[in-house]
Short mmCIF file of C-alpha atoms and ligand atoms in Angstrom, two decimals:
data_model
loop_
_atom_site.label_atom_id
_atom_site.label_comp_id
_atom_site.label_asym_id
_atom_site.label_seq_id
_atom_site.Cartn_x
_atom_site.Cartn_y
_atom_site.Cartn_z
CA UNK A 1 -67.75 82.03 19.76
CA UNK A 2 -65.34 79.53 18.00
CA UNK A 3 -66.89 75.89 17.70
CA UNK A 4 -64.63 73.68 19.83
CA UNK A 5 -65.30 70.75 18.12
CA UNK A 6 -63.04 67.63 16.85
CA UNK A 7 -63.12 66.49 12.64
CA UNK A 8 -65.54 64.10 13.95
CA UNK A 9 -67.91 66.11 15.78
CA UNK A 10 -66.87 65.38 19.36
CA UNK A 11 -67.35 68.71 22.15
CA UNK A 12 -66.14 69.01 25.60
CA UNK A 13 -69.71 68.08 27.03
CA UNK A 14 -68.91 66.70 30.38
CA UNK A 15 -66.64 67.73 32.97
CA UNK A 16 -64.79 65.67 35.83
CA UNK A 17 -63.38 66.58 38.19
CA UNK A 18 -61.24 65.11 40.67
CA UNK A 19 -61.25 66.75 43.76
CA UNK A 20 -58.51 65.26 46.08
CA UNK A 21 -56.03 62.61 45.39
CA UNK A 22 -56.18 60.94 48.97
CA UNK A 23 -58.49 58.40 49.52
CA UNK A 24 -59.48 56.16 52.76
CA UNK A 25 -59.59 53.37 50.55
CA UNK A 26 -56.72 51.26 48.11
CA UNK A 27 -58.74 49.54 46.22
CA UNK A 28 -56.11 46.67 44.47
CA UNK A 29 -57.07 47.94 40.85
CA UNK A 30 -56.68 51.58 41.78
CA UNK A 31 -53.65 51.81 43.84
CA UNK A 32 -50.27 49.88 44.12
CA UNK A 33 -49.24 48.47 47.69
CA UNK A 34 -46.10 50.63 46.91
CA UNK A 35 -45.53 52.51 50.04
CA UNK A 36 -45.95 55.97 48.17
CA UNK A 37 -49.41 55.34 46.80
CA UNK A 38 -50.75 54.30 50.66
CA UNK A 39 -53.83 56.80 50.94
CA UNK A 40 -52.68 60.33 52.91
CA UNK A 41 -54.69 59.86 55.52
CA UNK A 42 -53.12 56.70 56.57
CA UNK A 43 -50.03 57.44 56.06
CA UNK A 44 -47.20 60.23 58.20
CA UNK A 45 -44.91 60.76 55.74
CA UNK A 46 -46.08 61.53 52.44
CA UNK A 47 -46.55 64.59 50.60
CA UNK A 48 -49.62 65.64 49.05
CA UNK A 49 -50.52 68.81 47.27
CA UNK A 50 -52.89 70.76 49.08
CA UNK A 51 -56.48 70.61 47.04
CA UNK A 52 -57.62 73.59 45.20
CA UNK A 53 -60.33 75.09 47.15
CA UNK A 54 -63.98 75.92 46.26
CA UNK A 55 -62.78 80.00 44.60
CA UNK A 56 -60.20 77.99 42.44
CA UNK A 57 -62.30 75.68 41.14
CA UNK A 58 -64.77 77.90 40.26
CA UNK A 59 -63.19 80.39 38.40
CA UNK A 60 -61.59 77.36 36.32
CA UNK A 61 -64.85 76.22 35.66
CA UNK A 62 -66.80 78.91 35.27
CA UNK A 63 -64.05 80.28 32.26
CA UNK A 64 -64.31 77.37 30.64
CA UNK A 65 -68.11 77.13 30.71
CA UNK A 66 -68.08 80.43 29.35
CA UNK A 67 -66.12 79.12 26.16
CA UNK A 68 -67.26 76.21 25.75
CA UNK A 69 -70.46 75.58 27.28
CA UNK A 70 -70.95 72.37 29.93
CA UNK A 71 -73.89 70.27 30.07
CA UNK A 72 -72.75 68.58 33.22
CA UNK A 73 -70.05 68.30 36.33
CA UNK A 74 -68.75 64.91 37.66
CA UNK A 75 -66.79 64.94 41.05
CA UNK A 76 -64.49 62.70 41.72
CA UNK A 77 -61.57 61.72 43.39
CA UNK A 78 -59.47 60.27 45.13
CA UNK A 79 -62.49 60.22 47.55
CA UNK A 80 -64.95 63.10 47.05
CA UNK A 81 -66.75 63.01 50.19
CA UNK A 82 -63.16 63.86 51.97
CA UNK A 83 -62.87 67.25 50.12
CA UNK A 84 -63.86 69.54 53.12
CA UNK A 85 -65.72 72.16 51.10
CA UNK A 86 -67.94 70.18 49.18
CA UNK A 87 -70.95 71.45 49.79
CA UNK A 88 -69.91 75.21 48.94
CA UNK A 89 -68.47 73.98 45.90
CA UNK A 90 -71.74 72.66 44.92
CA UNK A 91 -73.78 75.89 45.65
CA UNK A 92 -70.84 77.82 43.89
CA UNK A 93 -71.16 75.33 40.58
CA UNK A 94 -74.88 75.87 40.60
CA UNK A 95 -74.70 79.45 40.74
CA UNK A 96 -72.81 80.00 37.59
CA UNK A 97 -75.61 77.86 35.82
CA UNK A 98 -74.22 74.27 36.20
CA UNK A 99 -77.36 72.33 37.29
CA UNK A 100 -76.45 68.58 36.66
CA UNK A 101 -73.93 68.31 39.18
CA UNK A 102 -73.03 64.17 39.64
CA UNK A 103 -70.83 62.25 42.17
CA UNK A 104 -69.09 59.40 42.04
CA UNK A 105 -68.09 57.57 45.51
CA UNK A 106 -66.88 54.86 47.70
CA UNK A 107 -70.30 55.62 49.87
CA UNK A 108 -68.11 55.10 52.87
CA UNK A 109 -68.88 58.27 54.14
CA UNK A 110 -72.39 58.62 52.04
CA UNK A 111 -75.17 57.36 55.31
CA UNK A 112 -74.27 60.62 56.67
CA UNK A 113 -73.78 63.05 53.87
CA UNK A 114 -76.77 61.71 51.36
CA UNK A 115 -79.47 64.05 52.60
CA UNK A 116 -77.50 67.10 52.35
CA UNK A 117 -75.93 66.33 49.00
CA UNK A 118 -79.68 66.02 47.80
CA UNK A 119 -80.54 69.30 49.27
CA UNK A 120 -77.14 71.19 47.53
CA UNK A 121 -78.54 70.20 44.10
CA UNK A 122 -76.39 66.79 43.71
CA UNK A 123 -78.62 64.77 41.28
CA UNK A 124 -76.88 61.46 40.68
CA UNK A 125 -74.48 59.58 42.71
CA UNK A 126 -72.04 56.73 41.51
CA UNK A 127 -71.30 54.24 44.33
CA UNK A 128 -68.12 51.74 43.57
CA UNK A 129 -68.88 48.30 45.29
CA UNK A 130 -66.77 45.42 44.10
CA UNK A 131 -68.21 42.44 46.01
CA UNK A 132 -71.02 41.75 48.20
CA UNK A 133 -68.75 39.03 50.14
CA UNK A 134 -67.36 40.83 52.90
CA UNK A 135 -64.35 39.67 53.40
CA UNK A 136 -63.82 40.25 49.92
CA UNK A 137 -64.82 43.38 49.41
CA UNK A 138 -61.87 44.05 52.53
CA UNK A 139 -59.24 42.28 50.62
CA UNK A 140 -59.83 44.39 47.39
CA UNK A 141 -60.62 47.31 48.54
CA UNK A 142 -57.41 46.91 51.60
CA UNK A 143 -59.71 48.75 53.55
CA UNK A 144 -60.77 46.84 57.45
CA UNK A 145 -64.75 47.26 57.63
CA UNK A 146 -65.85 48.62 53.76
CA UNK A 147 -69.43 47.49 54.95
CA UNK A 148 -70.26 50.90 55.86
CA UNK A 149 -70.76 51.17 51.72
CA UNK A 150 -74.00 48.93 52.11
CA UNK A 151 -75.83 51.67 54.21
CA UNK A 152 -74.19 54.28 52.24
CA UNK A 153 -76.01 53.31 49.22
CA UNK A 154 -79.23 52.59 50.94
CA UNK A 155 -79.32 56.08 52.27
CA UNK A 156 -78.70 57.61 48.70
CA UNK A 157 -81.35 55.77 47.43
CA UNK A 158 -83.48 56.65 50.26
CA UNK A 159 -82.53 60.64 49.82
CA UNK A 160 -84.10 60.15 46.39
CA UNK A 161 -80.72 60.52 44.46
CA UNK A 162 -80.38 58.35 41.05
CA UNK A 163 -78.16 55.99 42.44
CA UNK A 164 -75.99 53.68 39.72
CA UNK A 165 -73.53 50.97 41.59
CA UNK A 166 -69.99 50.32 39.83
CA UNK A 167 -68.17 47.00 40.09
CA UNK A 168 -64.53 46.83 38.38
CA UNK A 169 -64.59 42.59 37.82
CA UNK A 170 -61.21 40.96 38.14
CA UNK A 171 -60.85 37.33 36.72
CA UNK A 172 -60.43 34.79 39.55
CA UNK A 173 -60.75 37.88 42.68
CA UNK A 174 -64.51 39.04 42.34
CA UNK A 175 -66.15 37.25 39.18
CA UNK A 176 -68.23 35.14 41.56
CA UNK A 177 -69.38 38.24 42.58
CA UNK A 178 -71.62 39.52 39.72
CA UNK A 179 -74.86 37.44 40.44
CA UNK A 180 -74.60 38.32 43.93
CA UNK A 181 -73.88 42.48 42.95
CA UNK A 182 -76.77 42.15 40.32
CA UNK A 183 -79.32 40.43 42.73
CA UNK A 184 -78.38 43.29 44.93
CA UNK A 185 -79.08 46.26 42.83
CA UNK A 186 -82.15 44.68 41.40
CA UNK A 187 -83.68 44.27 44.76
CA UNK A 188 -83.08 47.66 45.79
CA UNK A 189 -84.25 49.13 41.98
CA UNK A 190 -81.16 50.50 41.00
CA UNK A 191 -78.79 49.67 37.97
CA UNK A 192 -75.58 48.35 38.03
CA UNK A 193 -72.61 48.92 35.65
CA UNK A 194 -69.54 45.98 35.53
CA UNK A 195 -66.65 47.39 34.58
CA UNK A 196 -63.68 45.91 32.56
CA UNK A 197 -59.93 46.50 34.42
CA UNK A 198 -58.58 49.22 32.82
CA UNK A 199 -54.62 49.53 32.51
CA UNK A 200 -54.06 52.65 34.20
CA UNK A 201 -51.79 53.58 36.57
CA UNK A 202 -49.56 50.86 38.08
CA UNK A 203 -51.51 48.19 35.55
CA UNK A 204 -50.39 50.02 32.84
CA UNK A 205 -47.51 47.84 31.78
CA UNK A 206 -48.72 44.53 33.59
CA UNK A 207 -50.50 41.76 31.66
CA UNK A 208 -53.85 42.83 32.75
CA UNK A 209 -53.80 38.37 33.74
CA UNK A 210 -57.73 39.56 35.82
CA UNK A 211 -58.99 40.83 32.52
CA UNK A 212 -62.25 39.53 32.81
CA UNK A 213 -63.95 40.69 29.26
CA UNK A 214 -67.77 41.85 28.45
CA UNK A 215 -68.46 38.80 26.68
CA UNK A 216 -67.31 37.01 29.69
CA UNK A 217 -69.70 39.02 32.25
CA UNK A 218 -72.22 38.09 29.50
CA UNK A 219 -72.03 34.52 29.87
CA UNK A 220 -71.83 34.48 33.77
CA UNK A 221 -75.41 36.35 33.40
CA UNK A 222 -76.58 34.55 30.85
CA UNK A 223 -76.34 31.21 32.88
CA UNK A 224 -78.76 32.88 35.37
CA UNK A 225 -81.13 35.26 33.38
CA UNK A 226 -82.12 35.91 30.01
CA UNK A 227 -81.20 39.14 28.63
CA UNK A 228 -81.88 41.55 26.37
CA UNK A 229 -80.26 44.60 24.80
CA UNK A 230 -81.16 47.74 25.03
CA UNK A 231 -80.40 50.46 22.68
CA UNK A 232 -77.30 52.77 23.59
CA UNK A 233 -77.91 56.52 24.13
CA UNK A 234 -75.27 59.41 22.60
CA UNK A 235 -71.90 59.36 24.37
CA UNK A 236 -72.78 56.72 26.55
CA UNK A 237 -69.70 54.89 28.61
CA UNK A 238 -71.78 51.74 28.77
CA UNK A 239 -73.74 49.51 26.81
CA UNK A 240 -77.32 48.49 28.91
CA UNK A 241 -79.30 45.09 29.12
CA UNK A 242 -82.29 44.40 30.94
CA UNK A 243 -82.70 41.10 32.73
CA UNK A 244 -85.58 38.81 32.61
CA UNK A 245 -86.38 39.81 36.69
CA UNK A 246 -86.56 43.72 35.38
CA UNK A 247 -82.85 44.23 36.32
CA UNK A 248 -80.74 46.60 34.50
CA UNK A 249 -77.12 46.09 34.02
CA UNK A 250 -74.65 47.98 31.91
CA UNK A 251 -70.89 47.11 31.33
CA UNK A 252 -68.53 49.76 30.48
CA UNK A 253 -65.89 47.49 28.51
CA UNK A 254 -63.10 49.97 27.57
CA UNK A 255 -61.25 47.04 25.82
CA UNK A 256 -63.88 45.04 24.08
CA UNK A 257 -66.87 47.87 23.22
CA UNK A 258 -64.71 51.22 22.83
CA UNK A 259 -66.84 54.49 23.01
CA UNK A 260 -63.86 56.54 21.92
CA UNK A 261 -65.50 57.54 18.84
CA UNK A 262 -68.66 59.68 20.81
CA UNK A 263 -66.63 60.49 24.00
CA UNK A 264 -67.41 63.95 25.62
CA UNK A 265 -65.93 64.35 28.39
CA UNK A 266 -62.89 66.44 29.72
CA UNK A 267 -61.11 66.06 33.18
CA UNK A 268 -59.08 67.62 35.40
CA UNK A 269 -57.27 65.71 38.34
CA UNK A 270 -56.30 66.51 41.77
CA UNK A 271 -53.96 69.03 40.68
CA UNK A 272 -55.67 70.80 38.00
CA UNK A 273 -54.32 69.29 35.13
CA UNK A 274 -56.77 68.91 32.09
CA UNK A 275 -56.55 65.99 30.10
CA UNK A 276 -58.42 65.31 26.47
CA UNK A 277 -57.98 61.67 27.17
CA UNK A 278 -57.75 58.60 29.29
CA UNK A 279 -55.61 56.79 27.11
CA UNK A 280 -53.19 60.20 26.69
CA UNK A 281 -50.95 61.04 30.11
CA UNK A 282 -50.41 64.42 28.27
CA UNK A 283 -52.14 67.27 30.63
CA UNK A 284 -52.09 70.68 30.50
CA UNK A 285 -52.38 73.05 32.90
CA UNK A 286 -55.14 75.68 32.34
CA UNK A 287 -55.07 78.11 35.45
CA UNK A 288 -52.66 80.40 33.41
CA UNK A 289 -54.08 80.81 30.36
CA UNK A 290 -57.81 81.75 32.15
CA UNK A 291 -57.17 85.78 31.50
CA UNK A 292 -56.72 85.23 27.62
CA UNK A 293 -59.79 83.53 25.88
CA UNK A 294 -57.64 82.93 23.00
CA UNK A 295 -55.20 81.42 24.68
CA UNK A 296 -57.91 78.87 26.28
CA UNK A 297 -59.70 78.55 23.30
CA UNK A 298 -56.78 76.82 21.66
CA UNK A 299 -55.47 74.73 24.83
CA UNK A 300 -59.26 73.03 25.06
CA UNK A 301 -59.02 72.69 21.19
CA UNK A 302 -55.61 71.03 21.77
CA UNK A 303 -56.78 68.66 24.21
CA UNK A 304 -59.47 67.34 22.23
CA UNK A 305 -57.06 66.37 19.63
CA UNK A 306 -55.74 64.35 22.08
CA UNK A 307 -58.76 61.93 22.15
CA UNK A 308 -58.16 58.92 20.39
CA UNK A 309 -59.82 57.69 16.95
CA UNK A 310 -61.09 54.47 17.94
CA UNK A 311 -59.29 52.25 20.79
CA UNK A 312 -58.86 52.99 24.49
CA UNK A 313 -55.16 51.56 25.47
CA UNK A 314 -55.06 52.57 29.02
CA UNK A 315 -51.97 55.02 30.49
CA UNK A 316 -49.84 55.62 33.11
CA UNK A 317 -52.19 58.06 34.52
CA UNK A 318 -53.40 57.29 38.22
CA UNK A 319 -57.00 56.36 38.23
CA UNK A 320 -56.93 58.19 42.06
CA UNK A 321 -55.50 61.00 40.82
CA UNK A 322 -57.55 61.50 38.06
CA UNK A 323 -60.94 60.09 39.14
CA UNK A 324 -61.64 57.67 36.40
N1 LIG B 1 -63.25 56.96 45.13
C1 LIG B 1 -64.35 57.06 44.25
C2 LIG B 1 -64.86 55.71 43.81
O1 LIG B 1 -64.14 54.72 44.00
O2 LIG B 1 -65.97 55.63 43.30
C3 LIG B 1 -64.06 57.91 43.02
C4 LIG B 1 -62.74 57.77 42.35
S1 LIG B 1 -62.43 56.20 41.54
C5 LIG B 1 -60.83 56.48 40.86
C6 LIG B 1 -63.52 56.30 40.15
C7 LIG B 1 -63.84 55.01 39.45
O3 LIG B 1 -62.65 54.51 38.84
C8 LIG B 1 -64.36 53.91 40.36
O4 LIG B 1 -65.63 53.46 39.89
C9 LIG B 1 -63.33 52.82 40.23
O5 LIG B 1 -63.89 51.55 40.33
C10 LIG B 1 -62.74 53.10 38.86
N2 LIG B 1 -61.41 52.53 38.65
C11 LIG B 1 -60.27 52.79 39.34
N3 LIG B 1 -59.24 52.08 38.83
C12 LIG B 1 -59.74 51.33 37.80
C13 LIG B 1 -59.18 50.40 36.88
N4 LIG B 1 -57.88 50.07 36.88
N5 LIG B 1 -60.00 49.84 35.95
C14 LIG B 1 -61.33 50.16 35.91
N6 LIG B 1 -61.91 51.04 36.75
C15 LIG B 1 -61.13 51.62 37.68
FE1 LIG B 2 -60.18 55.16 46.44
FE2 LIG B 2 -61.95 55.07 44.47
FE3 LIG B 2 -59.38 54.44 44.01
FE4 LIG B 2 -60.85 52.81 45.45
S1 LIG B 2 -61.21 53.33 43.29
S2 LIG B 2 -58.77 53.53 45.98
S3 LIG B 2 -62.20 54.16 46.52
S4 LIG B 2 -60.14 56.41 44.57
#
C-alpha cells in the first residue's frame, strides 16, 4: 500500500465529518445574519442539499479507510444531533472497524440523546458553550432559550461520555465570560478549550476587531489562578494548562500557537467535499473516484499537499458547512 504521507511526515489520521449543513442555532461567529445563511429549519425558502445518508457515508469512508487507514471519526455539522440517521451511522462506522467515533455539538438536543449515543459506541462528545450569562449566550448564539445546553452537558457527563466544553471568545461580546465558563467546567470535572475567532466564512475578509488572542485569555486567568503548562501531545489542536483549583483549560489559538506543522486531520462537509485544509477552500469531490484505488490514492495525496507549512490564515469556507 502506497504511504500517503506529506515531505514532513503528516498522514490523514483523523476524519470529520460534517453531517448536515442546517443548524437550529446562528451562532454570530459561525453564521452571517444574511438572510441565506438563516438555519433551514427556520427558514421556508431556502434550498438545502439533501444529506448523504448512512450507505453513502459509509462506503466513502470505509474506501478510504481501506487506503489509508483512520485512527478516528469526528461528526460534525451544521448540527449533528439533527442528522436523522445518526445512530445507524454509528453502528455502520463501527462495523467496518472504526472504534473512536467522537461528536462535536451544540448539546441542545444532547439531555435526550446522551444515553443512547453512549450505548452506539460514541466515546467523546464536544459541547460548544460560549457564555454562561444567559442572555448572552441568546444574543450570540441568535438562538431564544440556548439553556437547554446546560442540561445537555450534564447528561453527557452523567452517561459517562468524555465530555470537553468549547468556547469561541470574542473581544468585548463574551471575554467576561471565561472565569465564569472555567469555574463551570471545573466544578463539574471536565476540561474546557477557549478558542481564538477564526476568519472563516463571512469573517474571512473582516478585521477580525473581537480577536481576543491566547496571550490575552492567559492574562484574564492569570488574574484569578495560577497556572501551569502542561506538555502538548502529537497533533494536538490545543495547548493545555492546569489551574491551581485542579482545572484544566486548553486554548486552541489558530492565530497565535499554529499546529499546522503536526495536523492530521481530513474533512469532508455537508456535501461531501474533502478538504486537506482549513485555511485552503479548494475541495474535491471523492465519491467518483471510490471504484479506482489509484485514482483515490492520488486525490488524498493531493489534498494533503494542500495543508499549509506553518500559518493558519482562515478561508472563505463556512465553518457550518464544514464543521470546524
Ligand atoms: N454545531 C456544532 C457545534 O457548534 O459544536 C458543530 C459544528 S460547529 C461549526 C464546530 C465548532 O466550530 C464549534 O466548536 C464552533 O464554536 C466552532 N466555530 C465556528 N465558527 C468559528 C469561528 N469563526 N472561529 C472559531 N471557531 C468557530
Ligand atoms: Fe450551529 Fe455550531 Fe455553527 Fe453555532 S457553531 S451556528 S451551533 S454549526
Amino acid at each position: 500500500m502506497t504511504k500517503i504521507e506529506d515531505r514532513i511526515g503528516r498522514r490523514f489520521e483523523k476524519l470529520r465529518i460534517s453531517l448536515l449543513n442546517t443548524c437550529n442555532f446562528s451562532c454570530v461567529y459561525c453564521v452571517s445574519e444574511d438572510a441565506n445563511d438563516i438555519p433551514a429549519v427556520f427558514s421556508t425558502n431556502s434550498i438545502k442539499e439533501q444529506p448523504l445518508t448512512p450507505d453513502e457515508f459509509n462506503r466513502i469512508i470505509s474506501e478510504i479507510h481501506s487506503l489509508n487507514p483512520l485512527k478516528s471519526i469526528r461528526l460534525t455539522g451544521g448540527e449533528p444531533l439533527l442528522y436523522r440517521d445518526l445512530y445507524t451511522l454509528i453502528k455502520n462506522i463501527r462495523s467496518i472497524g472504526i472504534n473512536d467515533i467522537r461528536l462535536t455539538t451544540n448539546a441542545y438536543y444532547l439531555k435526550e440523546k446522551a444515553i443512547k449515543l453512549s450505548e452506539a459506541g460514541v466515546k467523546s462528545v464536544n459541547i460548544s458553550v460560549d457564555a454562561i450569562d444567559r442572555e448572552l449566550f441568546k444574543r450570540i448564539s441568535r438562538h431564544p432559550d440556548p439553556s437547554r445546553v446546560f442540561a445537555g452537558i450534564e447528561a453527557a457527563v452523567k452517561a459517562g461520555l468524555n465530555v470537553k466544553l468549547n468556547a469561541v471568545i470574542m473581544r468585548g461580546e463574551n471575554d467576561s465570560q471565561i472565569i465564569p465558563l472555567l469555574d463551570y467546567a471545573t466544578e463539574l470535572g471536565i476540561k474546557i478549550r477557549f478558542l481564538e475567532l477564526m476568519k472563516m466564512g463571512h469573517l474571512y475578509e473582516s478585521k477580525n476587531g473581537h480577536f481576543f488572542s491566547e496571550a490575552e485569555i492567559l492574562e484574564t486567568i492569570k488574574e484569578k489562578y495560577a497556572i501551569e503548562k502542561l506538555p502538548r501531545k502529537h497533533a494536538e489542536t490545543a495547548n493545555y494548562w492546569r489551574t491551581s483549583n485542579r482545572g484544566i483549560f486548553g486554548i486552541i489559538a489558530n492565530e497565535s500557537t499554529p499546529f499546522c506543522h503536526d495536523c492530521n486531520r481530513l474533512r469532508m462537509d455537508s456535501n461531501g467535499i474533502f478538504y486537506g485544509c482549513l485555511s485552503n477552500a479548494h475541495g474535491e469531490k471523492l465519491a467518483p473516484h471510490l471504484h479506482d484505488k489509484d485514482q483515490l490514492t492520488e486525490k488524498l495525496k493531493g489534498l494533503l499537499l494542500l495543508k499549509q507549512p506553518v500559518r493558519f490564515h482562515g478561508s472563505e469556507l463556512s465553518m457550518r458547512n464544514i464543521g470546524g
